[in-house]
Amino acid sequence: MIMTVNGQTKTCGLIGNPVEHTLSPVIHNMLAEITGRNLVYVPFRVEGENLADAVKGAAALGIQGLNVTVPYKERIIPFLEGVDALAQRIGAVNTLVQAPGGYKGYNTDMPGLYRAMLSDGVSVDGEDVIILGAGGVARAVAVMLSEKAGRIFILNRTEQKADAIAEEVNGYAGRQAVKAMPLSSWKDLPDGKYLAVQATSVGMHPCIDDVLIADADFYKRIHTGYDLIYNPFETRFMKLVQKEGGQAFNGLKMLLYQGIIAYELWNGLSVSEKQADRIYERLKESL
Ligand code: NAP
């Protein structure tokens, strides 16, 4: 499956800790194969104290591009030569692209989620949205949706974190786009139907029976539920959405498209929907 490694082979990779369970090599090595690039993608487990050296060393070795995962998406920024405007606004970088003197940082997670939604036929334009969670990803989702969605309600166990996101995003959106609420007061949400994005780690393997809100009345308000978790393939959140008549999606396509957008940045090409579909099928088999 992997093409022959020779003197012209380029290397891309992933920096994180841990990296042993990553699906990114599946995405990128298959992309290399189907787009005919002489490229290999490998995971690099990096200890925190070595992060600066790792970035410098990768640049010195001519590593063509890197993804960045937990826990370095924010911590890596000081070691970069520049940061793209969207990544700056989100405050997190998941993709490094070669630039004079080192790497420039990008965030492909959010464009990845947007492209996943397009692929699933889910529109965010003018939609009222509930975001569950106020961690790094929830913050990025709020940034992305503040430009396109209607009202955004961000609900989190720790209310101060939701408050901080609302204040910041409203500041640069120039409108009161985001309202923070404690998780426990979901019954105070205005009447209506919502697109809901589940952006917490609750329900992730192995705790697959966990769910943030179990009350069926909550799910009656949701026409579309997006869980950013992809293991299990169908989370309890998704099942509850579907039980009340909504449509539900997991985070596997977001993972796929964040990888595809990174690959497009590294190689200056466009990956077709047909190629994306092939990789998606392979990803499902790899779960
Ligand atoms: P994070 O910064 O650690 O935030 C975790 C969030 O989960 C916080 O809002 C936290 O609430 C909440 N939470 C955790 N345990 C909880 C519990 N027992 N009860 C209530 N709330 C709880 O994580 P993140 O980086 O934003 O990632 C969030 C999720 O997105 C993860 O599941 C990850 O797998 C997923 N993700 C998916 C993709 C993809 O490509 N599909 C990419 C990145 C991340 P508090 O603030 O109250 O602690």
mmCIF file of C-alpha atoms and ligand atoms in Angstrom:
data_model
loop_
_atom_site.group_PDB
_atom_site.id
_atom_site.type_symbol
_atom_site.label_atom_id
_atom_site.label_comp_id
_atom_site.label_asym_id
_atom_site.label_seq_id
_atom_site.Cartn_x
_atom_site.Cartn_y
_atom_site.Cartn_z
ATOM 1 C CA MET A 1 0.000 0.000 0.000
ATOM 2 C CA ILE A 2 2.775 2.481 0.933
ATOM 3 C CA MET A 3 4.867 3.504 -2.040
ATOM 4 C CA THR A 4 8.572 2.811 -2.092
ATOM 5 C CA VAL A 5 10.629 5.092 0.135
ATOM 6 C CA ASN A 6 13.568 6.489 -1.821
ATOM 7 C CA GLY A 7 15.852 9.511 -2.018
ATOM 8 C CA GLN A 8 13.006 11.846 -3.031
ATOM 9 C CA THR A 9 10.529 10.816 -0.326
ATOM 10 C CA LYS A 10 9.106 13.743 1.698
ATOM 11 C CA THR A 11 8.137 13.348 5.339
ATOM 12 C CA CYS A 12 5.145 14.782 7.170
ATOM 13 C CA GLY A 13 4.067 13.900 10.662
ATOM 14 C CA LEU A 14 2.225 14.522 13.880
ATOM 15 C CA ILE A 15 3.559 16.023 17.111
ATOM 16 C CA GLY A 16 1.677 15.215 20.306
ATOM 17 C CA ASN A 17 1.720 13.159 23.464
ATOM 18 C CA PRO A 18 0.392 10.518 23.367
ATOM 19 C CA VAL A 19 0.189 9.759 19.639
ATOM 20 C CA GLU A 20 -0.106 5.979 19.664
ATOM 21 C CA HIS A 21 -3.843 5.884 18.880
ATOM 22 C CA THR A 22 -3.885 8.520 16.152
ATOM 23 C CA LEU A 23 -5.753 7.899 12.895
ATOM 24 C CA SER A 24 -3.857 10.664 11.057
ATOM 25 C CA PRO A 25 -1.350 8.261 9.412
ATOM 26 C CA VAL A 26 -4.302 6.427 7.854
ATOM 27 C CA ILE A 27 -5.564 9.693 6.338
ATOM 28 C CA HIS A 28 -2.247 11.066 5.067
ATOM 29 C CA ASN A 29 -0.588 7.900 3.835
ATOM 30 C CA MET A 30 -3.729 7.053 1.895
ATOM 31 C CA LEU A 31 -3.876 10.615 0.533
ATOM 32 C CA ALA A 32 -0.266 10.253 -0.622
ATOM 33 C CA GLU A 33 -1.171 7.009 -2.324
ATOM 34 C CA ILE A 34 -4.270 8.262 -4.128
ATOM 35 C CA THR A 35 -2.839 11.660 -5.096
ATOM 36 C CA GLY A 36 0.411 10.064 -6.278
ATOM 37 C CA ARG A 37 2.776 11.927 -3.943
ATOM 38 C CA ASN A 38 6.065 10.447 -2.760
ATOM 39 C CA LEU A 39 5.367 11.203 0.892
ATOM 40 C CA VAL A 40 5.209 9.347 4.206
ATOM 41 C CA TYR A 41 3.444 10.477 7.362
ATOM 42 C CA VAL A 42 4.613 9.362 10.787
ATOM 43 C CA PRO A 43 3.626 10.113 14.397
ATOM 44 C CA PHE A 44 6.223 11.721 16.700
ATOM 45 C CA ARG A 45 5.695 11.476 20.452
ATOM 46 C CA VAL A 46 7.299 14.601 21.917
ATOM 47 C CA GLU A 47 7.807 15.359 25.612
ATOM 48 C CA GLY A 48 6.798 18.876 26.676
ATOM 49 C CA GLU A 49 10.300 20.035 27.532
ATOM 50 C CA ASN A 50 11.457 19.071 24.012
ATOM 51 C CA LEU A 51 8.759 20.909 22.073
ATOM 52 C CA ALA A 52 10.918 23.862 20.952
ATOM 53 C CA ASP A 53 13.740 21.530 19.933
ATOM 54 C CA ALA A 54 11.307 19.287 18.070
ATOM 55 C CA VAL A 55 10.025 22.191 15.945
ATOM 56 C CA LYS A 56 13.551 23.427 15.271
ATOM 57 C CA GLY A 57 14.782 19.925 14.471
ATOM 58 C CA ALA A 58 11.860 19.214 12.148
ATOM 59 C CA ALA A 59 12.619 22.413 10.222
ATOM 60 C CA ALA A 60 16.300 21.501 10.036
ATOM 61 C CA LEU A 61 15.393 18.057 8.685
ATOM 62 C CA GLY A 62 13.152 19.616 6.054
ATOM 63 C CA ILE A 63 10.008 17.904 7.315
ATOM 64 C CA GLN A 64 7.416 19.181 4.872
ATOM 65 C CA GLY A 65 4.498 19.588 7.241
ATOM 66 C CA LEU A 66 3.317 18.661 10.716
ATOM 67 C CA ASN A 67 0.070 18.247 12.520
ATOM 68 C CA VAL A 68 -0.105 19.176 16.178
ATOM 69 C CA THR A 69 -2.362 17.485 18.682
ATOM 70 C CA VAL A 70 -3.059 17.412 22.417
ATOM 71 C CA PRO A 71 -1.468 18.882 24.536
ATOM 72 C CA TYR A 72 0.481 21.242 22.267
ATOM 73 C CA LYS A 73 -2.048 23.082 20.100
ATOM 74 C CA GLU A 74 -1.601 26.281 22.109
ATOM 75 C CA ARG A 75 1.844 25.700 23.584
ATOM 76 C CA ILE A 76 3.509 25.387 20.173
ATOM 77 C CA ILE A 77 2.615 28.919 19.036
ATOM 78 C CA PRO A 78 5.699 30.708 20.511
ATOM 79 C CA PHE A 79 7.980 28.400 18.496
ATOM 80 C CA LEU A 80 6.494 29.309 15.114
ATOM 81 C CA GLU A 81 7.545 31.898 12.532
ATOM 82 C CA GLY A 82 3.991 33.080 12.063
ATOM 83 C CA VAL A 83 0.364 32.181 12.700
ATOM 84 C CA ASP A 84 -2.486 32.426 10.190
ATOM 85 C CA ALA A 85 -5.293 34.885 11.099
ATOM 86 C CA LEU A 86 -7.956 32.212 11.800
ATOM 87 C CA ALA A 87 -5.608 30.170 14.004
ATOM 88 C CA GLN A 88 -4.690 33.393 15.817
ATOM 89 C CA ARG A 89 -8.332 34.110 16.526
ATOM 90 C CA ILE A 90 -8.997 30.540 17.661
ATOM 91 C CA GLY A 91 -5.814 30.581 19.732
ATOM 92 C CA ALA A 92 -4.795 27.080 18.652
ATOM 93 C CA VAL A 93 -2.751 25.570 15.855
ATOM 94 C CA ASN A 94 -3.077 22.010 14.531
ATOM 95 C CA THR A 95 -1.071 22.284 11.290
ATOM 96 C CA LEU A 96 2.434 23.563 10.559
ATOM 97 C CA VAL A 97 3.432 24.564 7.044
ATOM 98 C CA GLN A 98 7.054 25.235 6.027
ATOM 99 C CA ALA A 99 7.926 28.942 6.064
ATOM 100 C CA PRO A 100 11.246 30.825 5.923
ATOM 101 C CA GLY A 101 13.082 30.059 9.176
ATOM 102 C CA GLY A 102 10.688 27.343 10.361
ATOM 103 C CA TYR A 103 6.909 26.857 10.216
ATOM 104 C CA LYS A 104 3.732 28.893 10.015
ATOM 105 C CA GLY A 105 0.783 27.672 12.101
ATOM 106 C CA TYR A 106 -2.754 27.061 10.814
ATOM 107 C CA ASN A 107 -5.954 25.696 12.296
ATOM 108 C CA THR A 108 -7.711 23.191 10.047
ATOM 109 C CA ASP A 109 -9.977 21.749 12.765
ATOM 110 C CA MET A 110 -12.660 24.379 12.268
ATOM 111 C CA PRO A 111 -12.606 24.551 8.469
ATOM 112 C CA GLY A 112 -12.602 20.748 8.792
ATOM 113 C CA LEU A 113 -15.802 20.777 10.825
ATOM 114 C CA TYR A 114 -17.368 23.246 8.393
ATOM 115 C CA ARG A 115 -16.484 21.067 5.392
ATOM 116 C CA ALA A 116 -17.773 17.984 7.248
ATOM 117 C CA MET A 117 -21.075 19.773 7.822
ATOM 118 C CA LEU A 118 -21.285 20.747 4.158
ATOM 119 C CA SER A 119 -20.574 17.157 3.183
ATOM 120 C CA ASP A 120 -23.331 15.972 5.529
ATOM 121 C CA GLY A 121 -25.745 18.556 4.098
ATOM 122 C CA VAL A 122 -25.914 20.491 7.378
ATOM 123 C CA SER A 123 -26.238 24.262 7.031
ATOM 124 C CA VAL A 124 -25.216 26.603 9.836
ATOM 125 C CA ASP A 125 -26.322 29.819 8.143
ATOM 126 C CA GLY A 126 -28.677 31.661 10.443
ATOM 127 C CA GLU A 127 -29.218 28.561 12.607
ATOM 128 C CA ASP A 128 -29.663 28.848 16.357
ATOM 129 C CA VAL A 129 -26.947 26.708 17.912
ATOM 130 C CA ILE A 130 -26.243 25.057 21.248
ATOM 131 C CA ILE A 131 -22.600 24.302 21.999
ATOM 132 C CA LEU A 132 -22.072 21.835 24.833
ATOM 133 C CA GLY A 133 -18.696 22.388 26.492
ATOM 134 C CA ALA A 134 -16.269 25.275 26.789
ATOM 135 C CA GLY A 135 -12.894 23.654 26.195
ATOM 136 C CA GLY A 136 -10.454 24.336 23.369
ATOM 137 C CA VAL A 137 -12.640 22.837 20.656
ATOM 138 C CA ALA A 138 -15.879 24.443 21.885
ATOM 139 C CA ARG A 139 -14.129 27.803 21.789
ATOM 140 C CA ALA A 140 -13.038 27.203 18.200
ATOM 141 C CA VAL A 141 -16.573 26.128 17.226
ATOM 142 C CA ALA A 142 -17.955 29.345 18.747
ATOM 143 C CA VAL A 143 -15.405 31.394 16.774
ATOM 144 C CA MET A 144 -16.351 29.668 13.528
ATOM 145 C CA LEU A 145 -20.110 29.842 14.051
ATOM 146 C CA SER A 146 -20.136 33.465 15.219
ATOM 147 C CA GLU A 147 -19.715 34.534 11.586
ATOM 148 C CA LYS A 148 -22.486 32.393 10.157
ATOM 149 C CA ALA A 149 -24.996 31.147 12.739
ATOM 150 C CA GLY A 150 -27.923 32.917 14.378
ATOM 151 C CA ARG A 151 -27.927 32.861 18.189
ATOM 152 C CA ILE A 152 -25.299 30.688 19.893
ATOM 153 C CA PHE A 153 -25.794 29.316 23.401
ATOM 154 C CA ILE A 154 -22.742 27.846 25.064
ATOM 155 C CA LEU A 155 -23.459 25.556 28.006
ATOM 156 C CA ASN A 156 -20.741 24.248 30.270
ATOM 157 C CA ARG A 157 -20.321 22.590 33.647
ATOM 158 C CA THR A 158 -17.848 25.330 34.627
ATOM 159 C CA GLU A 159 -19.836 28.434 33.754
ATOM 160 C CA GLN A 160 -16.874 30.859 33.960
ATOM 161 C CA LYS A 161 -15.237 29.128 31.003
ATOM 162 C CA ALA A 162 -18.376 29.583 28.921
ATOM 163 C CA ASP A 163 -18.567 33.245 30.073
ATOM 164 C CA ALA A 164 -14.982 33.865 28.975
ATOM 165 C CA ILE A 165 -15.638 32.446 25.490
ATOM 166 C CA ALA A 166 -18.851 34.464 25.078
ATOM 167 C CA GLU A 167 -17.155 37.688 26.094
ATOM 168 C CA GLU A 168 -14.218 37.176 23.790
ATOM 169 C CA VAL A 169 -16.161 36.020 20.731
ATOM 170 C CA ASN A 170 -18.789 38.767 21.104
ATOM 171 C CA GLY A 171 -15.926 41.277 21.327
ATOM 172 C CA TYR A 172 -14.646 40.634 17.864
ATOM 173 C CA ALA A 173 -17.934 39.489 16.288
ATOM 174 C CA GLY A 174 -19.218 42.984 17.087
ATOM 175 C CA ARG A 175 -22.584 41.557 18.162
ATOM 176 C CA GLN A 176 -24.019 39.587 21.080
ATOM 177 C CA ALA A 177 -23.732 36.365 19.099
ATOM 178 C CA VAL A 178 -22.872 34.080 22.005
ATOM 179 C CA LYS A 179 -24.666 33.688 25.335
ATOM 180 C CA ALA A 180 -23.113 31.606 28.108
ATOM 181 C CA MET A 181 -25.277 29.471 30.366
ATOM 182 C CA PRO A 182 -24.605 26.916 33.091
ATOM 183 C CA LEU A 183 -25.244 23.394 31.885
ATOM 184 C CA SER A 184 -27.901 22.861 34.538
ATOM 185 C CA SER A 185 -30.133 25.650 33.143
ATOM 186 C CA TRP A 186 -30.715 24.217 29.668
ATOM 187 C CA LYS A 187 -34.476 24.448 30.355
ATOM 188 C CA ASP A 188 -34.089 28.243 30.115
ATOM 189 C CA LEU A 189 -33.084 28.055 26.448
ATOM 190 C CA PRO A 190 -35.520 30.041 24.290
ATOM 191 C CA ASP A 191 -38.184 27.886 22.617
ATOM 192 C CA GLY A 192 -37.288 26.641 19.180
ATOM 193 C CA LYS A 193 -35.276 24.029 17.355
ATOM 194 C CA TYR A 194 -31.489 23.975 17.475
ATOM 195 C CA LEU A 195 -28.381 22.637 15.838
ATOM 196 C CA ALA A 196 -26.392 21.202 18.770
ATOM 197 C CA VAL A 197 -22.631 20.592 18.806
ATOM 198 C CA GLN A 198 -21.449 18.219 21.538
ATOM 199 C CA ALA A 199 -17.888 19.430 22.192
ATOM 200 C CA THR A 200 -17.057 17.721 25.496
ATOM 201 C CA SER A 201 -15.242 14.447 26.063
ATOM 202 C CA VAL A 202 -18.288 12.952 27.827
ATOM 203 C CA GLY A 203 -19.391 9.708 26.152
ATOM 204 C CA MET A 204 -16.016 8.942 24.619
ATOM 205 C CA HIS A 205 -14.683 5.368 24.653
ATOM 206 C CA PRO A 206 -14.508 3.603 27.114
ATOM 207 C CA CYS A 207 -17.246 5.552 28.987
ATOM 208 C CA ILE A 208 -19.722 5.084 26.150
ATOM 209 C CA ASP A 209 -22.858 5.130 28.317
ATOM 210 C CA ASP A 210 -22.119 8.620 29.656
ATOM 211 C CA VAL A 211 -23.979 11.630 28.334
ATOM 212 C CA LEU A 212 -23.965 15.255 29.447
ATOM 213 C CA ILE A 213 -27.763 15.664 29.512
ATOM 214 C CA ALA A 214 -30.001 12.593 29.695
ATOM 215 C CA ASP A 215 -33.434 14.297 29.780
ATOM 216 C CA ALA A 216 -35.458 13.539 26.630
ATOM 217 C CA ASP A 217 -36.981 17.068 26.725
ATOM 218 C CA PHE A 218 -33.578 18.516 25.872
ATOM 219 C CA TYR A 219 -33.363 16.390 22.722
ATOM 220 C CA LYS A 220 -36.842 17.421 21.583
ATOM 221 C CA ARG A 221 -35.290 20.854 20.917
ATOM 222 C CA ILE A 222 -32.589 19.508 18.614
ATOM 223 C CA HIS A 223 -33.110 19.047 14.873
ATOM 224 C CA THR A 224 -29.443 18.182 14.219
ATOM 225 C CA GLY A 225 -26.884 16.893 16.700
ATOM 226 C CA TYR A 226 -23.186 16.880 15.948
ATOM 227 C CA ASP A 227 -21.020 14.974 18.395
ATOM 228 C CA LEU A 228 -17.339 15.738 17.854
ATOM 229 C CA ILE A 229 -16.491 12.346 19.359
ATOM 230 C CA TYR A 230 -16.009 9.545 16.803
ATOM 231 C CA ASN A 231 -15.204 6.627 19.100
ATOM 232 C CA PRO A 232 -17.752 5.119 19.595
ATOM 233 C CA PHE A 233 -19.102 5.679 16.085
ATOM 234 C CA GLU A 234 -22.561 6.278 17.548
ATOM 235 C CA THR A 235 -22.494 8.019 20.921
ATOM 236 C CA ARG A 236 -25.282 8.039 23.465
ATOM 237 C CA PHE A 237 -25.793 11.751 22.664
ATOM 238 C CA MET A 238 -26.407 10.810 19.017
ATOM 239 C CA LYS A 239 -28.833 8.053 19.982
ATOM 240 C CA LEU A 240 -30.836 10.443 22.174
ATOM 241 C CA VAL A 241 -31.015 13.018 19.346
ATOM 242 C CA GLN A 242 -32.240 10.365 16.926
ATOM 243 C CA LYS A 243 -34.763 8.986 19.414
ATOM 244 C CA GLU A 244 -36.489 12.387 19.481
ATOM 245 C CA GLY A 245 -36.562 12.618 15.679
ATOM 246 C CA GLY A 246 -33.376 14.606 14.987
ATOM 247 C CA GLN A 247 -30.511 13.700 12.690
ATOM 248 C CA ALA A 248 -27.133 12.961 14.269
ATOM 249 C CA PHE A 249 -23.524 12.882 13.116
ATOM 250 C CA ASN A 250 -20.230 11.983 14.760
ATOM 251 C CA GLY A 251 -16.810 13.689 14.559
ATOM 252 C CA LEU A 252 -15.129 11.323 12.106
ATOM 253 C CA LYS A 253 -15.695 13.555 9.086
ATOM 254 C CA MET A 254 -14.298 16.528 11.012
ATOM 255 C CA LEU A 255 -11.188 14.459 11.645
ATOM 256 C CA LEU A 256 -11.062 13.485 7.977
ATOM 257 C CA TYR A 257 -11.407 17.022 6.651
ATOM 258 C CA GLN A 258 -8.995 18.636 9.100
ATOM 259 C CA GLY A 259 -6.465 16.151 7.702
ATOM 260 C CA ILE A 260 -7.439 16.786 4.093
ATOM 261 C CA ILE A 261 -7.146 20.572 4.498
ATOM 262 C CA ALA A 262 -3.689 20.142 6.095
ATOM 263 C CA TYR A 263 -2.647 17.882 3.218
ATOM 264 C CA GLU A 264 -3.922 20.436 0.697
ATOM 265 C CA LEU A 265 -1.884 23.165 2.423
ATOM 266 C CA TRP A 266 1.286 21.055 2.388
ATOM 267 C CA ASN A 267 0.966 19.939 -1.212
ATOM 268 C CA GLY A 268 -0.843 22.796 -2.961
ATOM 269 C CA LEU A 269 -3.628 20.636 -4.395
ATOM 270 C CA SER A 270 -7.348 19.961 -3.942
ATOM 271 C CA VAL A 271 -8.703 16.637 -2.735
ATOM 272 C CA SER A 272 -11.966 15.674 -4.450
ATOM 273 C CA GLU A 273 -15.100 14.518 -2.648
ATOM 274 C CA LYS A 274 -14.690 11.103 -4.285
ATOM 275 C CA GLN A 275 -11.161 10.785 -2.868
ATOM 276 C CA ALA A 276 -12.417 11.995 0.534
ATOM 277 C CA ASP A 277 -15.132 9.320 0.485
ATOM 278 C CA ARG A 278 -12.559 6.578 -0.113
ATOM 279 C CA ILE A 279 -10.500 7.712 2.865
ATOM 280 C CA TYR A 280 -13.616 7.996 5.018
ATOM 281 C CA GLU A 281 -14.423 4.348 4.333
ATOM 282 C CA ARG A 282 -10.865 3.354 5.293
ATOM 283 C CA LEU A 283 -11.115 5.422 8.496
ATOM 284 C CA LYS A 284 -14.322 3.662 9.500
ATOM 285 C CA GLU A 285 -12.585 0.305 9.083
ATOM 286 C CA SER A 286 -9.674 1.555 11.229
ATOM 287 C CA LEU A 287 -11.820 2.552 14.210
HETATM 288 P P1 NAP B 1 -11.010 20.140 26.693
HETATM 289 O O1 NAP B 1 -10.399 21.458 26.341
HETATM 290 O O2 NAP B 1 -10.330 19.279 27.678
HETATM 291 O O3 NAP B 1 -12.521 20.433 27.206
HETATM 292 C C1 NAP B 1 -13.299 19.410 27.714
HETATM 293 C C2 NAP B 1 -14.754 19.883 27.914
HETATM 294 O O4 NAP B 1 -15.498 18.757 28.379
HETATM 295 C C3 NAP B 1 -14.920 20.988 28.938
HETATM 296 O O5 NAP B 1 -15.990 21.829 28.553
HETATM 297 C C4 NAP B 1 -15.296 20.190 30.199
HETATM 298 O O6 NAP B 1 -16.068 20.920 31.128
HETATM 299 C C5 NAP B 1 -16.153 19.115 29.596
HETATM 300 N N1 NAP B 1 -16.219 17.945 30.467
HETATM 301 C C6 NAP B 1 -15.294 16.972 30.611
HETATM 302 N N2 NAP B 1 -15.721 16.047 31.490
HETATM 303 C C7 NAP B 1 -16.954 16.449 31.900
HETATM 304 C C8 NAP B 1 -17.928 15.908 32.786
HETATM 305 N N3 NAP B 1 -17.711 14.752 33.437
HETATM 306 N N4 NAP B 1 -19.090 16.581 32.961
HETATM 307 C C9 NAP B 1 -19.313 17.748 32.310
HETATM 308 N N5 NAP B 1 -18.448 18.309 31.445
HETATM 309 C C10 NAP B 1 -17.274 17.667 31.245
HETATM 310 O O7 NAP B 1 -11.211 19.232 25.390
HETATM 311 P P2 NAP B 1 -11.258 19.679 23.856
HETATM 312 O O8 NAP B 1 -9.882 19.667 23.331
HETATM 313 O O9 NAP B 1 -12.100 20.901 23.745
HETATM 314 O O10 NAP B 1 -12.005 18.419 23.178
HETATM 315 C C11 NAP B 1 -13.390 18.183 23.403
HETATM 316 C C12 NAP B 1 -13.865 16.994 22.587
HETATM 317 O O11 NAP B 1 -13.719 17.225 21.186
HETATM 318 C C13 NAP B 1 -13.096 15.685 22.864
HETATM 319 O O12 NAP B 1 -14.046 14.688 23.081
HETATM 320 C C14 NAP B 1 -12.356 15.377 21.607
HETATM 321 O O13 NAP B 1 -12.334 14.007 21.337
HETATM 322 C C15 NAP B 1 -13.208 16.069 20.561
HETATM 323 N N6 NAP B 1 -12.405 16.451 19.381
HETATM 324 C C16 NAP B 1 -12.747 15.952 18.176
HETATM 325 C C17 NAP B 1 -11.996 16.275 17.057
HETATM 326 C C18 NAP B 1 -12.364 15.703 15.725
HETATM 327 O O14 NAP B 1 -11.612 15.881 14.758
HETATM 328 N N7 NAP B 1 -13.493 15.064 15.598
HETATM 329 C C19 NAP B 1 -10.910 17.145 17.158
HETATM 330 C C20 NAP B 1 -10.579 17.644 18.424
HETATM 331 C C21 NAP B 1 -11.342 17.289 19.529
HETATM 332 P P3 NAP B 1 -15.351 21.838 32.284
HETATM 333 O O15 NAP B 1 -14.922 23.085 31.576
HETATM 334 O O16 NAP B 1 -16.407 22.061 33.263
HETATM 335 O O17 NAP B 1 -14.188 21.040 32.796
#
